[in-house]
Each structure stands twice: as C-alpha cells, then as structure tokens.
XYZ file of C-alpha atoms in Angstrom:
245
model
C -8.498 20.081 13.998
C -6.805 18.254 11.143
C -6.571 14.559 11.819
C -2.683 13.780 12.581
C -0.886 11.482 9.848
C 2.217 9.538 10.398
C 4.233 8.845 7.615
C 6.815 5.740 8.717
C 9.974 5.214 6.449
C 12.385 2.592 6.981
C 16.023 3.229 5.092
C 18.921 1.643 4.237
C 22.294 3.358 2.701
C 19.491 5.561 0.708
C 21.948 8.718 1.331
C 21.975 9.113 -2.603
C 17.807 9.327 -2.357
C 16.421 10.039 0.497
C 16.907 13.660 0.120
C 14.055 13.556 -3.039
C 11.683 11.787 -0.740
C 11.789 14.048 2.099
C 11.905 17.526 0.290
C 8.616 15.462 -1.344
C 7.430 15.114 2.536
C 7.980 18.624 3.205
C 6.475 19.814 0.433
C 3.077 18.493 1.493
C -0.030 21.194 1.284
C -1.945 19.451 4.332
C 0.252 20.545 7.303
C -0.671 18.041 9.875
C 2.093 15.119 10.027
C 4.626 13.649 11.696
C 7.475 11.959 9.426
C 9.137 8.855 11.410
C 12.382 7.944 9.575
C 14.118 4.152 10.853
C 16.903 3.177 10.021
C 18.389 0.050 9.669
C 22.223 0.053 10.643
C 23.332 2.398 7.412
C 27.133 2.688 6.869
C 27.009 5.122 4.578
C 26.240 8.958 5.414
C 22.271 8.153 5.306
C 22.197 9.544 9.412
C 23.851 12.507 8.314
C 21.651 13.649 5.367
C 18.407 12.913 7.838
C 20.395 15.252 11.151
C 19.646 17.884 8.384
C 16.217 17.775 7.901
C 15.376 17.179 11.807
C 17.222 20.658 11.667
C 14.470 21.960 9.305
C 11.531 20.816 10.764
C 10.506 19.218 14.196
C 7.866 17.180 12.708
C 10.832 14.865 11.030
C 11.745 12.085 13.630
C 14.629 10.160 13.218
C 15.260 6.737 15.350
C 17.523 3.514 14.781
C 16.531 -0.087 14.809
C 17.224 -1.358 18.475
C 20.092 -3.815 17.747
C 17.761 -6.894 19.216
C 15.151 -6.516 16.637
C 15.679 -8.279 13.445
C 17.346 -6.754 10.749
C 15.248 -5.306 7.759
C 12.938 -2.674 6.545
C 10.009 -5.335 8.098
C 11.678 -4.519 11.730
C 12.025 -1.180 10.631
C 8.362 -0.255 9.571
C 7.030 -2.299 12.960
C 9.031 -0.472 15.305
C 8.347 3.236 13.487
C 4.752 2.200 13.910
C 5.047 1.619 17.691
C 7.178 5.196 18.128
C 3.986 6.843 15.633
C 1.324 8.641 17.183
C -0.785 9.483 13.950
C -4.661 9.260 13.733
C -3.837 7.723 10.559
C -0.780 5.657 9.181
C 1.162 5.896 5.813
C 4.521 4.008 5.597
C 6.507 5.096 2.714
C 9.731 3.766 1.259
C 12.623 5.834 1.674
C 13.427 6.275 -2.761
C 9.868 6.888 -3.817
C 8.072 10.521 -4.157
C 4.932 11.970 -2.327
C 2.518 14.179 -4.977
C 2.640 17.894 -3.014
C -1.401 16.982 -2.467
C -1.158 13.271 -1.478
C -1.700 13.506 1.930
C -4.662 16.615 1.569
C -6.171 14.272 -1.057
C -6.042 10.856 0.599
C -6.907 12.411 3.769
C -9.977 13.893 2.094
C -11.487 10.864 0.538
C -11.107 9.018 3.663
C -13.280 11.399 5.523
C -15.669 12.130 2.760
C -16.316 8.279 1.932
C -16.176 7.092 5.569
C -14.028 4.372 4.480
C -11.071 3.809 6.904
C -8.834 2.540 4.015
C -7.661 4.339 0.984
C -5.324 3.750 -1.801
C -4.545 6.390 -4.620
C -2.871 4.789 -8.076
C 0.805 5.419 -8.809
C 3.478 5.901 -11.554
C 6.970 3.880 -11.535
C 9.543 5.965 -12.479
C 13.708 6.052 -12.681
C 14.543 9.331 -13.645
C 11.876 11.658 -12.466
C 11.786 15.202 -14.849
C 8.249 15.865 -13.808
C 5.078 13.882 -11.488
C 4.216 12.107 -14.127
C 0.164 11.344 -14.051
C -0.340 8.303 -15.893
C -1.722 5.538 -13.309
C 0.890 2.209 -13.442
C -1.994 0.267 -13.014
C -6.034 2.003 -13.543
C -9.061 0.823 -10.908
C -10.963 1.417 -13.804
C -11.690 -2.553 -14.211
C -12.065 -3.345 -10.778
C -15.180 -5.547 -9.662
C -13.982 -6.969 -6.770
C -10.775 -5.450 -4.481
C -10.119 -8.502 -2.128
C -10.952 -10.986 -4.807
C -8.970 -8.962 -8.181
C -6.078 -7.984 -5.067
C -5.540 -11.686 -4.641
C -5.853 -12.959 -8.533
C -3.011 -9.994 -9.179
C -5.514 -8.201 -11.617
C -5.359 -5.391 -8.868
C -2.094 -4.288 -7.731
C -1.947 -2.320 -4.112
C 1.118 -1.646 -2.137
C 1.733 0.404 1.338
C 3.207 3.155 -0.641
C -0.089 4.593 -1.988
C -2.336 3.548 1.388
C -3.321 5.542 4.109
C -4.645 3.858 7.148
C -7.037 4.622 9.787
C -4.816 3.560 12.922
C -7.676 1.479 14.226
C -7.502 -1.212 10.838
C -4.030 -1.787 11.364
C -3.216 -1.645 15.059
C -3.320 -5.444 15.466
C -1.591 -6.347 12.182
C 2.272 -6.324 11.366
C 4.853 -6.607 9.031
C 6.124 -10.221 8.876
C 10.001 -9.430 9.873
C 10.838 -12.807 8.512
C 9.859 -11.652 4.584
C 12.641 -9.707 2.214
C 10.284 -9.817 -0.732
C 5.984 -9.519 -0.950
C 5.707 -8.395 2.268
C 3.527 -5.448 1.065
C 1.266 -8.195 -0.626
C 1.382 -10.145 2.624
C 0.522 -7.849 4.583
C -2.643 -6.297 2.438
C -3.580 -9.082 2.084
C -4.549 -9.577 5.764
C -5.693 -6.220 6.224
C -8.450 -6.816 3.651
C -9.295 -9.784 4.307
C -11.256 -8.666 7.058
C -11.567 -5.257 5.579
C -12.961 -5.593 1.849
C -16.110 -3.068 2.464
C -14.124 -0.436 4.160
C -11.721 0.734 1.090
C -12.015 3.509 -1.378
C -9.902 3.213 -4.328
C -8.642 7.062 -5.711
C -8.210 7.406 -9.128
C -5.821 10.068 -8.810
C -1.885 9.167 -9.245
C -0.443 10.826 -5.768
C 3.056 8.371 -5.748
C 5.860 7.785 -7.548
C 7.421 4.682 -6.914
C 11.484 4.559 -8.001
C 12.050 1.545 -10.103
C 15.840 0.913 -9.847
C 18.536 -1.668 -9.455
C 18.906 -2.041 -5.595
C 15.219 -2.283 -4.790
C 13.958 -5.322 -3.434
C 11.605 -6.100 -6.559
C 15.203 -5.198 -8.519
C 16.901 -8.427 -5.955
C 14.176 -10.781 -6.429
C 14.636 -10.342 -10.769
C 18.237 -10.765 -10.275
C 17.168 -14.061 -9.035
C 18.030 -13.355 -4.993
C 17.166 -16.757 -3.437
C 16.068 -15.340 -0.126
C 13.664 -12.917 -1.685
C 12.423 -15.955 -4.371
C 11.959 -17.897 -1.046
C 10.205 -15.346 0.523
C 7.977 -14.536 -2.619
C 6.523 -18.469 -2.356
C 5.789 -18.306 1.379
C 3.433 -15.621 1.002
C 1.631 -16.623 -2.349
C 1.334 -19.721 -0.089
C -0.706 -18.443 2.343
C -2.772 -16.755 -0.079
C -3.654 -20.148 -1.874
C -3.887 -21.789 0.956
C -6.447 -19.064 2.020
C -8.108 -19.546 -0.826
C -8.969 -23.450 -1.171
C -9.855 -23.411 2.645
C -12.538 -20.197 1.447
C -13.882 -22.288 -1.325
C -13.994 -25.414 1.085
C-alpha cells in the first residue's frame, strides 16, 4: 500500500493561478494523495475555480479559514494540517508548479534513504513555457544542512519538502509572521532534525516569482513583512550565540 501524502495549500484571490497548480497536482504519476486547499476569505472567484476541480476528483478537499483563526496563509497551512490525514505532509503554495514525478520521486528517496525529511531543488520561474531543470540553488556544495541552512549558503523552503507526519506533528506555522515564515519554521524542524534529511538533486518545483508574492511585498519595502523578516533572523542569532555559549 502506497504511503498516503497530503498536499496542504493555503490561497488567496489566486483565481488567475491556481488552476496551473492544481492541473500540476492532478497530473501526479504516484496516485496516492489527498490535496487540502484553504482558503483565506478570497473575494474574487478563487471558490469557484476550486468547486470545479472537487468536481473532478474526490481526492481535492476544499475548506475555509474558520473566521476566529487569524488571518493569513500561516492560519491557513495550520488548520489544513489539522483537517490532513497523510502519512506524509507537503504544503504547497497555491501559484507554484508540481514536476508530474515530484511526489513518486520524493516519496521514493524518503523510503529508500530512511530519512523522514526530504527536499528536492527547484527553479523560479514567471512565465513557465516548459519545467525548466536547472536547480535555483545546487546541494552540490553542501557540508553541513543545519549549519549552511542557517548561514543562507543553503536555501530550503516548504515548497520542495516532504514530511514524515511524525517530524512535524508538534511544530507550526507562526500565524503571527507575513514574511520568512518558511525559514522560521525549517529552521525548527532541523534543529532537532539535522541527521534525518536527504537532499534530492533533482529539480521537482517550480516556484512563480511574481509581483504579489510575499517575497515580491517584502522588496517593495512592506513594513509588516520587513518586521516580520527581523523577528525570525532574530531567533536564529539568538539561537546561535546561546549554541556557541
């Protein structure tokens, strides 16, 4: 029996994108996986678009953030993650592209290198023609993941993980971050995990670079997401001097 992956996307007015990264969902060659789609208060047509694709396949799951919880795609990602029922755990942002083999590969190098943890490279892209192959960043280099992660010579994000359920049951996204929260919240998964990863050399995402992204915000020189930036590279310093202590 093939091991059960949960892919958990949070959205926001994505009704002019989300159709690419769910046609990339469906077109997955390893069968086994739920897709758990959360949205967070859209007023454009986002809903509508999704309606269509829970019409197409059963394994697409579409909920709404409970009013109470705090708005953002941090809310979003925690409470898809509490509705998910997946062996293991990929959250996914609702304007980037899946490879047609990313979950069959990932899935694969998990089991074959026992390692609970993996993360495949990716290639940033704003007009996709083709799945372009050409890592954004190689592991080539790497020595060390948790310490080249948290020196920025290694870049990771949630996009290209997948997760045994069992690393990341007790962690969650901080709801209070607009920007790093990807690098926040790596961070403390390896920091107690820095054995158990396997890093693929194999480009499996494409991650949309475009104007209304958060990293697009936080160049434009968003306050909130500069704000949010500093609290996390905070922690990590302050991680490190009390490590070196």
């Amino acid at each position: 029996m093939q091991p059960l992956i949960s892919i958990i996307i949070p959205t926001f007015n994505r009704a002019s994108l989300i159709s690419d990264t769910l046609n990339s969902v469906l077109s997955q060659t390893y069968s086994n996986w739920e897709c758990i789609i959360v949205d967070d208060d859209s007023n454009d047509n986002t809903e509508e678009i999704v309606n269509n694709y829970l019409l197409i396949d059963s394994r697409f799951k579409f909920y709404k953030r409970p009013l109470e919880l705090l708005k953002g795609a941090n809310s979003c990602r925690n409470y898809g993650y509490s509705n998910s029922t997946g062996d293991y755990v990929k959250w996914f942002d609702s304007d980037d592209l899946l490879h047609s083999d990313c979950l069959k590969n990932q899935i694969e190098s998990v089991l074959f290198h026992k390692k609970p943890i993996v993360f495949c490279e990716y290639h940033l892209f704003k007009e996709q023609s083709s799945f372009d192959t050409k890592p954004q960043h190689s592991y080539k280099n790497v020595t060390n993941i948790f310490h080249d992660f948290i020196q920025g010579s290694l870049v990771l994000n949630t996009q290209i993980a997948l997760f045994d359920r069992n690393v990341v049951n007790q962690i969650r996204f901080d709801e209070s971050l607009t920007r790093a929260q990807d690098l926040d919240f790596i961070f403390r998964i390896l920091e107690n995990n820095q054995d158990n990863v396997f890093l693929q050399n194999e480009v499996l995402v494409q991650i949309r670079a475009h104007a209304n992204s958060i990293t697009g915000n936080f160049h434009r020189g968003n306050v909130e997401a500069l704000n949010s930036e500093i609290k996390v590279r905070k922690r990590i310093y302050d991680h490190v001097v009390d490590s070196s202590l």
